């Protein structure tokens, strides 16, 4: 994809949460490095998948991009403006263009509001009239595959898949250019997941909206993403075009993640060797030195415990942060 249609450009993003530790009287505040120096771009109309195990910092990245969490440092450039340096008041002008779809639509939808109230709320806040709201709500329900008469229903009267469609309709209300989809399928039955995935795909084709698609499910991410970024302990380990990443992963962590995913082709599946990683991901309160993955890495060598690898272009827009590759040496 051409560089000139970059929509969101994230550079050196960090988010450290202060954590109180120590005894009752000797309070010490340490930092939990939820996101630690993350750099990536999302182009207009593109889907960037963000994968990684639970706790790797995906949600925090999404919230920092949207300024729902204020980053500790780093830039989030949207159409030439650094959102991270804007005040809440200045941000208001950008909020309509940047939306979010959450994992559990039930938690994010007010149970006392009808579908009409839920979808029209952002429009009302931006000064739409009653007539405009009515027309737009009917249009949006139609767009997401719900019937106009459902406008009078409450969230509990919808099925899980319908509720997620409602969440999508609300996110679309103000014609966003960028939507963070944070595990949008994880609360849904497998049979419903494909429908919502196809809906998101259709909407992108129709409206040219870009997605940051967060998921721990590598198969889902493969289906919808143009490019994929792999996170581990607050850092991006690898970013590449979708097929490149799935077919020729360079990072030992990506290789291990992918080795655990079943392959539809029975001949390939028969030869699949699962790479088992020792131990659990370490705590972001006390991340390992050097490459944060080195204590679990089957290919680690001496330098990995002291040298921090850089996320650099190894070849053809394939970025990897691993000392096995020359490009990652500082
Ligand atoms: N508000 C918060 N305060 C303190 N720690 C947090 C907060 N939100 C997330 N974390 C921690 O940051 C790390 C990354 O969390 P998160 O971004 O939710 O990861 P993921 O979405 O990949 O599961 C985790 O260790 C989590 O416990
Ligand atoms: Mg999360």
mmCIF file of C-alpha atoms and ligand atoms in Angstrom:
data_model
loop_
_atom_site.group_PDB
_atom_site.id
_atom_site.type_symbol
_atom_site.label_atom_id
_atom_site.label_comp_id
_atom_site.label_asym_id
_atom_site.label_seq_id
_atom_site.Cartn_x
_atom_site.Cartn_y
_atom_site.Cartn_z
ATOM 1 C CA UNK A 1 0.000 0.000 0.000
ATOM 2 C CA UNK A 2 1.250 3.472 -0.860
ATOM 3 C CA UNK A 3 2.680 5.598 1.919
ATOM 4 C CA UNK A 4 0.625 8.656 1.012
ATOM 5 C CA UNK A 5 -2.684 7.213 2.177
ATOM 6 C CA UNK A 6 -1.600 6.685 5.774
ATOM 7 C CA UNK A 7 -4.578 7.402 8.034
ATOM 8 C CA UNK A 8 -3.198 6.698 11.511
ATOM 9 C CA UNK A 9 0.492 6.722 12.296
ATOM 10 C CA UNK A 10 1.607 5.533 15.718
ATOM 11 C CA UNK A 11 5.229 6.173 16.712
ATOM 12 C CA UNK A 12 7.037 5.075 19.863
ATOM 13 C CA UNK A 13 3.802 4.598 21.786
ATOM 14 C CA UNK A 14 4.197 3.684 25.454
ATOM 15 C CA UNK A 15 1.657 3.264 28.222
ATOM 16 C CA UNK A 16 2.967 2.667 31.711
ATOM 17 C CA UNK A 17 0.402 2.145 34.458
ATOM 18 C CA UNK A 18 1.522 3.201 37.940
ATOM 19 C CA UNK A 19 1.093 0.301 40.374
ATOM 20 C CA UNK A 20 1.302 0.679 44.130
ATOM 21 C CA UNK A 21 3.371 -2.069 45.686
ATOM 22 C CA UNK A 22 5.153 -2.800 48.949
ATOM 23 C CA UNK A 23 3.707 -2.807 52.444
ATOM 24 C CA UNK A 24 1.005 -0.675 53.924
ATOM 25 C CA UNK A 25 3.390 2.008 55.133
ATOM 26 C CA UNK A 26 6.221 1.788 52.663
ATOM 27 C CA UNK A 27 4.214 2.424 49.504
ATOM 28 C CA UNK A 28 6.317 2.271 46.417
ATOM 29 C CA UNK A 29 4.956 2.991 42.997
ATOM 30 C CA UNK A 30 6.277 0.827 40.207
ATOM 31 C CA UNK A 31 5.366 0.953 36.554
ATOM 32 C CA UNK A 32 3.571 -1.707 34.604
ATOM 33 C CA UNK A 33 4.786 -1.463 31.016
ATOM 34 C CA UNK A 34 1.568 -2.419 29.234
ATOM 35 C CA UNK A 35 2.747 -0.939 25.919
ATOM 36 C CA UNK A 36 6.422 -0.258 25.413
ATOM 37 C CA UNK A 37 7.531 1.536 22.265
ATOM 38 C CA UNK A 38 5.027 0.498 19.620
ATOM 39 C CA UNK A 39 5.225 1.849 16.061
ATOM 40 C CA UNK A 40 2.853 1.093 13.189
ATOM 41 C CA UNK A 41 0.627 2.736 10.597
ATOM 42 C CA UNK A 42 -2.879 2.035 9.340
ATOM 43 C CA UNK A 43 -3.785 3.110 5.817
ATOM 44 C CA UNK A 44 -7.141 4.362 4.569
ATOM 45 C CA UNK A 45 -9.531 1.473 4.047
ATOM 46 C CA UNK A 46 -7.039 -1.030 5.432
ATOM 47 C CA UNK A 47 -7.379 -3.635 8.160
ATOM 48 C CA UNK A 48 -4.377 -4.084 10.399
ATOM 49 C CA UNK A 49 -4.753 -7.180 12.554
ATOM 50 C CA UNK A 50 -3.206 -7.049 16.026
ATOM 51 C CA UNK A 51 -2.641 -10.467 17.575
ATOM 52 C CA UNK A 52 -1.023 -11.696 20.744
ATOM 53 C CA UNK A 53 -1.785 -13.598 23.907
ATOM 54 C CA UNK A 54 -3.988 -12.166 26.625
ATOM 55 C CA UNK A 55 -2.112 -9.444 28.523
ATOM 56 C CA UNK A 56 0.257 -8.563 25.675
ATOM 57 C CA UNK A 57 -1.116 -5.005 25.505
ATOM 58 C CA UNK A 58 -3.519 -5.120 22.535
ATOM 59 C CA UNK A 59 -6.455 -3.404 24.224
ATOM 60 C CA UNK A 60 -4.171 -0.764 25.705
ATOM 61 C CA UNK A 61 -2.801 0.010 22.231
ATOM 62 C CA UNK A 62 -6.359 0.361 20.892
ATOM 63 C CA UNK A 63 -7.404 2.647 23.740
ATOM 64 C CA UNK A 64 -4.265 4.781 23.416
ATOM 65 C CA UNK A 65 -4.838 5.248 19.690
ATOM 66 C CA UNK A 66 -8.374 6.475 20.437
ATOM 67 C CA UNK A 67 -7.122 8.534 23.397
ATOM 68 C CA UNK A 68 -9.445 6.629 25.732
ATOM 69 C CA UNK A 69 -6.173 6.069 27.579
ATOM 70 C CA UNK A 70 -3.694 8.925 27.360
ATOM 71 C CA UNK A 71 -0.322 7.530 26.245
ATOM 72 C CA UNK A 72 2.683 7.901 28.555
ATOM 73 C CA UNK A 73 4.711 8.917 25.508
ATOM 74 C CA UNK A 74 4.700 8.636 21.741
ATOM 75 C CA UNK A 75 2.697 10.072 18.886
ATOM 76 C CA UNK A 76 -0.650 9.141 17.373
ATOM 77 C CA UNK A 77 -0.915 11.107 14.169
ATOM 78 C CA UNK A 78 -4.372 11.182 12.594
ATOM 79 C CA UNK A 79 -4.595 13.215 9.393
ATOM 80 C CA UNK A 80 -1.537 15.249 10.308
ATOM 81 C CA UNK A 81 -2.489 15.979 13.924
ATOM 82 C CA UNK A 82 -0.937 14.357 16.976
ATOM 83 C CA UNK A 83 -3.980 13.267 18.985
ATOM 84 C CA UNK A 84 -1.779 12.500 22.003
ATOM 85 C CA UNK A 85 -0.896 16.174 22.367
ATOM 86 C CA UNK A 86 -4.457 17.518 22.018
ATOM 87 C CA UNK A 87 -6.649 18.544 24.956
ATOM 88 C CA UNK A 88 -9.950 16.728 25.586
ATOM 89 C CA UNK A 89 -11.717 19.723 24.117
ATOM 90 C CA UNK A 90 -9.590 19.741 20.966
ATOM 91 C CA UNK A 91 -10.124 15.985 20.633
ATOM 92 C CA UNK A 92 -13.892 16.410 20.331
ATOM 93 C CA UNK A 93 -13.560 17.403 16.699
ATOM 94 C CA UNK A 94 -11.858 14.062 15.939
ATOM 95 C CA UNK A 95 -13.967 11.713 18.064
ATOM 96 C CA UNK A 96 -16.653 11.105 15.403
ATOM 97 C CA UNK A 97 -14.010 9.853 12.954
ATOM 98 C CA UNK A 98 -12.486 7.394 15.444
ATOM 99 C CA UNK A 99 -14.775 4.720 16.813
ATOM 100 C CA UNK A 100 -14.617 1.459 18.719
ATOM 101 C CA UNK A 101 -16.463 -1.843 18.728
ATOM 102 C CA UNK A 102 -16.011 -3.843 21.916
ATOM 103 C CA UNK A 103 -15.925 -7.538 22.653
ATOM 104 C CA UNK A 104 -19.084 -7.697 24.667
ATOM 105 C CA UNK A 105 -21.824 -5.589 23.151
ATOM 106 C CA UNK A 106 -24.006 -6.267 26.193
ATOM 107 C CA UNK A 107 -21.596 -4.519 28.526
ATOM 108 C CA UNK A 108 -21.142 -1.529 26.267
ATOM 109 C CA UNK A 109 -24.840 -0.941 25.512
ATOM 110 C CA UNK A 110 -27.019 0.842 28.061
ATOM 111 C CA UNK A 111 -29.767 -1.678 29.004
ATOM 112 C CA UNK A 112 -32.341 1.071 29.590
ATOM 113 C CA UNK A 113 -31.928 2.537 26.108
ATOM 114 C CA UNK A 114 -33.756 1.312 23.030
ATOM 115 C CA UNK A 115 -31.801 0.513 19.896
ATOM 116 C CA UNK A 116 -32.980 3.869 18.558
ATOM 117 C CA UNK A 117 -31.582 5.714 21.597
ATOM 118 C CA UNK A 118 -28.306 3.812 21.417
ATOM 119 C CA UNK A 119 -27.668 4.453 17.743
ATOM 120 C CA UNK A 120 -28.899 8.045 17.714
ATOM 121 C CA UNK A 121 -27.049 9.131 20.875
ATOM 122 C CA UNK A 122 -23.800 10.114 19.126
ATOM 123 C CA UNK A 123 -25.793 11.878 16.390
ATOM 124 C CA UNK A 124 -27.776 13.898 18.931
ATOM 125 C CA UNK A 125 -24.551 14.918 20.644
ATOM 126 C CA UNK A 126 -23.454 16.294 17.303
ATOM 127 C CA UNK A 127 -26.617 18.299 16.801
ATOM 128 C CA UNK A 128 -28.713 16.074 14.529
ATOM 129 C CA UNK A 129 -32.465 16.818 14.469
ATOM 130 C CA UNK A 130 -35.138 14.228 15.328
ATOM 131 C CA UNK A 131 -35.999 13.695 11.688
ATOM 132 C CA UNK A 132 -32.344 13.268 10.744
ATOM 133 C CA UNK A 133 -31.892 10.781 13.582
ATOM 134 C CA UNK A 134 -34.978 8.748 12.596
ATOM 135 C CA UNK A 135 -33.912 8.480 8.983
ATOM 136 C CA UNK A 136 -30.307 7.703 9.796
ATOM 137 C CA UNK A 137 -31.192 5.063 12.415
ATOM 138 C CA UNK A 138 -33.443 3.273 9.914
ATOM 139 C CA UNK A 139 -30.663 3.458 7.331
ATOM 140 C CA UNK A 140 -28.035 2.163 9.772
ATOM 141 C CA UNK A 141 -30.217 -0.730 10.949
ATOM 142 C CA UNK A 142 -30.627 -1.690 7.346
ATOM 143 C CA UNK A 143 -26.888 -1.403 6.676
ATOM 144 C CA UNK A 144 -26.016 -3.779 9.526
ATOM 145 C CA UNK A 145 -28.727 -6.262 8.595
ATOM 146 C CA UNK A 146 -31.348 -5.473 11.252
ATOM 147 C CA UNK A 147 -35.004 -4.592 10.596
ATOM 148 C CA UNK A 148 -36.194 -0.983 11.115
ATOM 149 C CA UNK A 149 -38.904 -2.101 13.585
ATOM 150 C CA UNK A 150 -36.139 -3.325 15.914
ATOM 151 C CA UNK A 151 -35.389 0.330 16.742
ATOM 152 C CA UNK A 152 -37.889 0.093 19.617
ATOM 153 C CA UNK A 153 -36.253 -2.950 21.204
ATOM 154 C CA UNK A 154 -33.972 -3.018 24.222
ATOM 155 C CA UNK A 155 -30.545 -4.716 24.174
ATOM 156 C CA UNK A 156 -31.769 -7.804 26.069
ATOM 157 C CA UNK A 157 -34.337 -8.429 23.339
ATOM 158 C CA UNK A 158 -31.592 -9.000 20.782
ATOM 159 C CA UNK A 159 -29.507 -12.136 20.274
ATOM 160 C CA UNK A 160 -25.728 -11.912 20.760
ATOM 161 C CA UNK A 161 -25.041 -11.515 17.051
ATOM 162 C CA UNK A 162 -27.787 -8.886 16.678
ATOM 163 C CA UNK A 163 -26.410 -6.967 19.634
ATOM 164 C CA UNK A 164 -23.004 -6.843 18.022
ATOM 165 C CA UNK A 165 -24.694 -5.533 14.859
ATOM 166 C CA UNK A 166 -26.254 -2.845 17.031
ATOM 167 C CA UNK A 167 -22.781 -1.950 18.338
ATOM 168 C CA UNK A 168 -21.576 -1.746 14.746
ATOM 169 C CA UNK A 169 -24.509 0.507 13.770
ATOM 170 C CA UNK A 170 -23.695 2.888 16.607
ATOM 171 C CA UNK A 171 -20.004 2.958 15.665
ATOM 172 C CA UNK A 172 -20.984 3.811 12.071
ATOM 173 C CA UNK A 173 -23.452 6.570 12.976
ATOM 174 C CA UNK A 174 -21.058 9.473 12.483
ATOM 175 C CA UNK A 175 -19.313 8.083 9.396
ATOM 176 C CA UNK A 176 -16.001 7.136 11.005
ATOM 177 C CA UNK A 177 -12.813 6.642 9.050
ATOM 178 C CA UNK A 178 -11.164 4.392 11.620
ATOM 179 C CA UNK A 179 -12.647 1.769 13.942
ATOM 180 C CA UNK A 180 -10.827 -0.163 16.629
ATOM 181 C CA UNK A 181 -12.475 -3.590 16.751
ATOM 182 C CA UNK A 182 -11.397 -5.110 20.079
ATOM 183 C CA UNK A 183 -12.129 -8.851 20.041
ATOM 184 C CA UNK A 184 -15.508 -8.128 18.407
ATOM 185 C CA UNK A 185 -16.281 -11.818 17.854
ATOM 186 C CA UNK A 186 -14.985 -13.345 21.073
ATOM 187 C CA UNK A 187 -18.328 -13.246 22.901
ATOM 188 C CA UNK A 188 -20.254 -14.736 19.954
ATOM 189 C CA UNK A 189 -21.114 -18.320 19.026
ATOM 190 C CA UNK A 190 -18.827 -19.688 16.327
ATOM 191 C CA UNK A 191 -21.799 -19.958 13.943
ATOM 192 C CA UNK A 192 -22.461 -16.209 14.317
ATOM 193 C CA UNK A 193 -18.822 -15.107 14.127
ATOM 194 C CA UNK A 194 -18.554 -15.531 10.362
ATOM 195 C CA UNK A 195 -21.665 -13.386 9.815
ATOM 196 C CA UNK A 196 -20.322 -10.482 11.833
ATOM 197 C CA UNK A 197 -16.907 -10.863 10.204
ATOM 198 C CA UNK A 198 -18.520 -10.672 6.760
ATOM 199 C CA UNK A 199 -20.512 -7.636 7.841
ATOM 200 C CA UNK A 200 -17.322 -5.831 8.876
ATOM 201 C CA UNK A 201 -15.746 -6.810 5.573
ATOM 202 C CA UNK A 202 -18.744 -5.483 3.588
ATOM 203 C CA UNK A 203 -18.770 -2.209 5.501
ATOM 204 C CA UNK A 204 -15.128 -1.651 4.712
ATOM 205 C CA UNK A 205 -15.789 -2.193 1.021
ATOM 206 C CA UNK A 206 -18.830 0.098 1.086
ATOM 207 C CA UNK A 207 -17.482 2.946 3.209
ATOM 208 C CA UNK A 208 -13.712 2.615 2.983
ATOM 209 C CA UNK A 209 -13.325 2.549 6.759
ATOM 210 C CA UNK A 210 -10.018 1.340 8.212
ATOM 211 C CA UNK A 211 -9.858 -1.151 11.080
ATOM 212 C CA UNK A 212 -7.414 -1.961 13.810
ATOM 213 C CA UNK A 213 -8.674 -5.482 14.361
ATOM 214 C CA UNK A 214 -7.607 -6.850 17.743
ATOM 215 C CA UNK A 215 -7.890 -10.566 18.407
ATOM 216 C CA UNK A 216 -6.116 -13.483 20.026
ATOM 217 C CA UNK A 217 -7.632 -15.705 17.302
ATOM 218 C CA UNK A 218 -5.150 -16.109 14.460
ATOM 219 C CA UNK A 219 -7.681 -17.666 12.069
ATOM 220 C CA UNK A 220 -10.101 -14.760 12.431
ATOM 221 C CA UNK A 221 -7.302 -12.231 11.941
ATOM 222 C CA UNK A 222 -6.120 -14.062 8.851
ATOM 223 C CA UNK A 223 -9.581 -13.842 7.363
ATOM 224 C CA UNK A 224 -10.043 -10.092 7.691
ATOM 225 C CA UNK A 225 -6.590 -8.427 7.762
ATOM 226 C CA UNK A 226 -4.485 -6.934 5.005
ATOM 227 C CA UNK A 227 -1.489 -6.772 7.292
ATOM 228 C CA UNK A 228 -0.877 -8.324 10.688
ATOM 229 C CA UNK A 229 1.147 -7.188 13.712
ATOM 230 C CA UNK A 230 2.165 -9.640 16.440
ATOM 231 C CA UNK A 231 2.493 -8.363 20.017
ATOM 232 C CA UNK A 232 4.306 -9.890 22.952
ATOM 233 C CA UNK A 233 4.673 -8.239 26.358
ATOM 234 C CA UNK A 234 3.928 -4.704 25.193
ATOM 235 C CA UNK A 235 6.032 -4.807 22.042
ATOM 236 C CA UNK A 236 5.470 -5.564 18.379
ATOM 237 C CA UNK A 237 7.596 -8.538 17.370
ATOM 238 C CA UNK A 238 6.693 -8.678 13.695
ATOM 239 C CA UNK A 239 4.512 -6.898 11.129
ATOM 240 C CA UNK A 240 3.949 -8.123 7.598
ATOM 241 C CA UNK A 241 1.372 -8.395 4.841
ATOM 242 C CA UNK A 242 -1.120 -11.094 5.824
ATOM 243 C CA UNK A 243 -0.027 -13.924 3.521
ATOM 244 C CA UNK A 244 3.650 -13.266 4.142
ATOM 245 C CA UNK A 245 3.145 -13.443 7.886
ATOM 246 C CA UNK A 246 1.131 -16.654 7.807
ATOM 247 C CA UNK A 247 3.258 -18.393 5.193
ATOM 248 C CA UNK A 248 6.743 -17.176 6.070
ATOM 249 C CA UNK A 249 6.827 -15.943 9.660
ATOM 250 C CA UNK A 250 10.309 -14.771 10.650
ATOM 251 C CA UNK A 251 10.027 -14.273 14.405
ATOM 252 C CA UNK A 252 10.351 -17.410 16.565
ATOM 253 C CA UNK A 253 7.370 -16.186 18.613
ATOM 254 C CA UNK A 254 5.162 -15.839 15.523
ATOM 255 C CA UNK A 255 6.360 -19.256 14.358
ATOM 256 C CA UNK A 256 5.326 -20.775 17.698
ATOM 257 C CA UNK A 257 1.921 -19.039 17.674
ATOM 258 C CA UNK A 258 1.169 -20.201 14.140
ATOM 259 C CA UNK A 259 2.355 -23.751 14.802
ATOM 260 C CA UNK A 260 -0.560 -24.118 17.230
ATOM 261 C CA UNK A 261 -3.202 -23.268 14.598
ATOM 262 C CA UNK A 262 -4.756 -26.207 12.711
ATOM 263 C CA UNK A 263 -4.413 -26.041 8.910
ATOM 264 C CA UNK A 264 -7.389 -26.930 6.653
ATOM 265 C CA UNK A 265 -5.200 -28.788 4.108
ATOM 266 C CA UNK A 266 -4.947 -32.371 5.511
ATOM 267 C CA UNK A 267 -1.500 -32.980 3.956
ATOM 268 C CA UNK A 268 -0.077 -29.829 5.550
ATOM 269 C CA UNK A 269 -1.945 -30.555 8.778
ATOM 270 C CA UNK A 270 -0.396 -34.043 9.017
ATOM 271 C CA UNK A 271 3.093 -32.511 8.965
ATOM 272 C CA UNK A 272 2.322 -29.670 11.374
ATOM 273 C CA UNK A 273 4.726 -29.605 14.314
ATOM 274 C CA UNK A 274 3.557 -27.665 17.339
ATOM 275 C CA UNK A 275 6.332 -25.549 18.865
ATOM 276 C CA UNK A 276 5.754 -25.623 22.613
ATOM 277 C CA UNK A 277 7.104 -22.611 24.475
ATOM 278 C CA UNK A 278 8.452 -23.170 27.988
ATOM 279 C CA UNK A 279 6.816 -21.249 30.841
ATOM 280 C CA UNK A 280 4.311 -18.428 30.834
ATOM 281 C CA UNK A 281 4.643 -14.881 29.486
ATOM 282 C CA UNK A 282 6.539 -12.871 32.131
ATOM 283 C CA UNK A 283 4.907 -9.964 33.976
ATOM 284 C CA UNK A 284 5.049 -6.542 32.352
ATOM 285 C CA UNK A 285 5.909 -5.278 35.856
ATOM 286 C CA UNK A 286 9.312 -6.848 35.468
ATOM 287 C CA UNK A 287 10.006 -7.496 31.783
ATOM 288 C CA UNK A 288 13.136 -9.494 30.828
ATOM 289 C CA UNK A 289 16.240 -7.645 29.648
ATOM 290 C CA UNK A 290 17.281 -7.595 25.999
ATOM 291 C CA UNK A 291 14.609 -9.213 23.843
ATOM 292 C CA UNK A 292 11.565 -9.647 26.105
ATOM 293 C CA UNK A 293 10.903 -13.013 24.465
ATOM 294 C CA UNK A 294 14.393 -14.471 25.032
ATOM 295 C CA UNK A 295 13.664 -16.543 28.193
ATOM 296 C CA UNK A 296 11.088 -18.591 26.237
ATOM 297 C CA UNK A 297 12.661 -18.471 22.796
ATOM 298 C CA UNK A 298 13.789 -21.796 21.316
ATOM 299 C CA UNK A 299 16.341 -19.947 19.145
ATOM 300 C CA UNK A 300 17.769 -17.526 21.722
ATOM 301 C CA UNK A 301 21.532 -17.043 21.859
ATOM 302 C CA UNK A 302 23.778 -15.070 24.172
ATOM 303 C CA UNK A 303 23.195 -11.560 22.827
ATOM 304 C CA UNK A 304 19.399 -11.915 23.162
ATOM 305 C CA UNK A 305 19.533 -11.362 26.927
ATOM 306 C CA UNK A 306 21.249 -7.990 26.606
ATOM 307 C CA UNK A 307 20.589 -6.463 23.185
ATOM 308 C CA UNK A 308 17.130 -5.009 22.493
ATOM 309 C CA UNK A 309 16.208 -5.899 18.902
ATOM 310 C CA UNK A 310 14.791 -3.161 16.668
ATOM 311 C CA UNK A 311 11.630 -3.641 14.619
ATOM 312 C CA UNK A 312 13.067 -3.112 11.160
ATOM 313 C CA UNK A 313 12.256 -3.931 7.591
ATOM 314 C CA UNK A 314 13.917 -7.240 6.773
ATOM 315 C CA UNK A 315 12.503 -7.419 3.255
ATOM 316 C CA UNK A 316 9.427 -6.209 1.332
ATOM 317 C CA UNK A 317 7.493 -4.494 4.111
ATOM 318 C CA UNK A 318 8.187 -7.431 6.404
ATOM 319 C CA UNK A 319 9.272 -5.996 9.759
ATOM 320 C CA UNK A 320 10.765 -8.176 12.462
ATOM 321 C CA UNK A 321 12.336 -7.484 15.852
ATOM 322 C CA UNK A 322 14.708 -10.419 16.331
ATOM 323 C CA UNK A 323 18.504 -10.626 16.488
ATOM 324 C CA UNK A 324 18.491 -13.623 14.146
ATOM 325 C CA UNK A 325 18.080 -10.974 11.456
ATOM 326 C CA UNK A 326 20.749 -8.394 10.682
ATOM 327 C CA UNK A 327 18.173 -5.644 10.256
ATOM 328 C CA UNK A 328 17.252 -5.827 13.969
ATOM 329 C CA UNK A 329 20.724 -5.122 15.323
ATOM 330 C CA UNK A 330 21.020 -1.626 16.806
HETATM 331 N N1 LIG B 1 -6.008 0.244 33.781
HETATM 332 C C1 LIG B 1 -4.968 -0.578 34.014
HETATM 333 N N2 LIG B 1 -4.214 -0.450 35.137
HETATM 334 C C2 LIG B 1 -3.170 -1.272 35.369
HETATM 335 N N3 LIG B 1 -2.771 -2.255 34.532
HETATM 336 C C3 LIG B 1 -3.477 -2.440 33.405
HETATM 337 C C4 LIG B 1 -4.615 -1.609 33.083
HETATM 338 N N4 LIG B 1 -5.120 -2.031 31.887
HETATM 339 C C5 LIG B 1 -4.342 -3.057 31.499
HETATM 340 N N5 LIG B 1 -3.364 -3.308 32.385
HETATM 341 C C6 LIG B 1 -2.304 -4.330 32.270
HETATM 342 O O1 LIG B 1 -1.613 -4.072 31.076
HETATM 343 C C7 LIG B 1 -1.251 -5.285 30.428
HETATM 344 C C8 LIG B 1 -1.843 -5.304 29.032
HETATM 345 O O2 LIG B 1 -3.262 -5.402 29.136
HETATM 346 P P1 LIG B 1 -4.227 -5.364 27.870
HETATM 347 O O3 LIG B 1 -3.889 -4.188 27.046
HETATM 348 O O4 LIG B 1 -5.608 -5.473 28.366
HETATM 349 O O5 LIG B 1 -3.783 -6.704 27.098
HETATM 350 P P2 LIG B 1 -4.597 -7.581 26.027
HETATM 351 O O6 LIG B 1 -5.702 -6.743 25.471
HETATM 352 O O7 LIG B 1 -3.557 -7.976 25.023
HETATM 353 O O8 LIG B 1 -5.100 -8.765 26.778
HETATM 354 C C9 LIG B 1 -1.743 -6.405 31.333
HETATM 355 O O9 LIG B 1 -0.676 -6.816 32.142
HETATM 356 C C10 LIG B 1 -2.834 -5.738 32.137
HETATM 357 O O10 LIG B 1 -2.969 -6.368 33.399
HETATM 358 MG MG1 LIG B 2 -7.756 -7.113 25.376
#
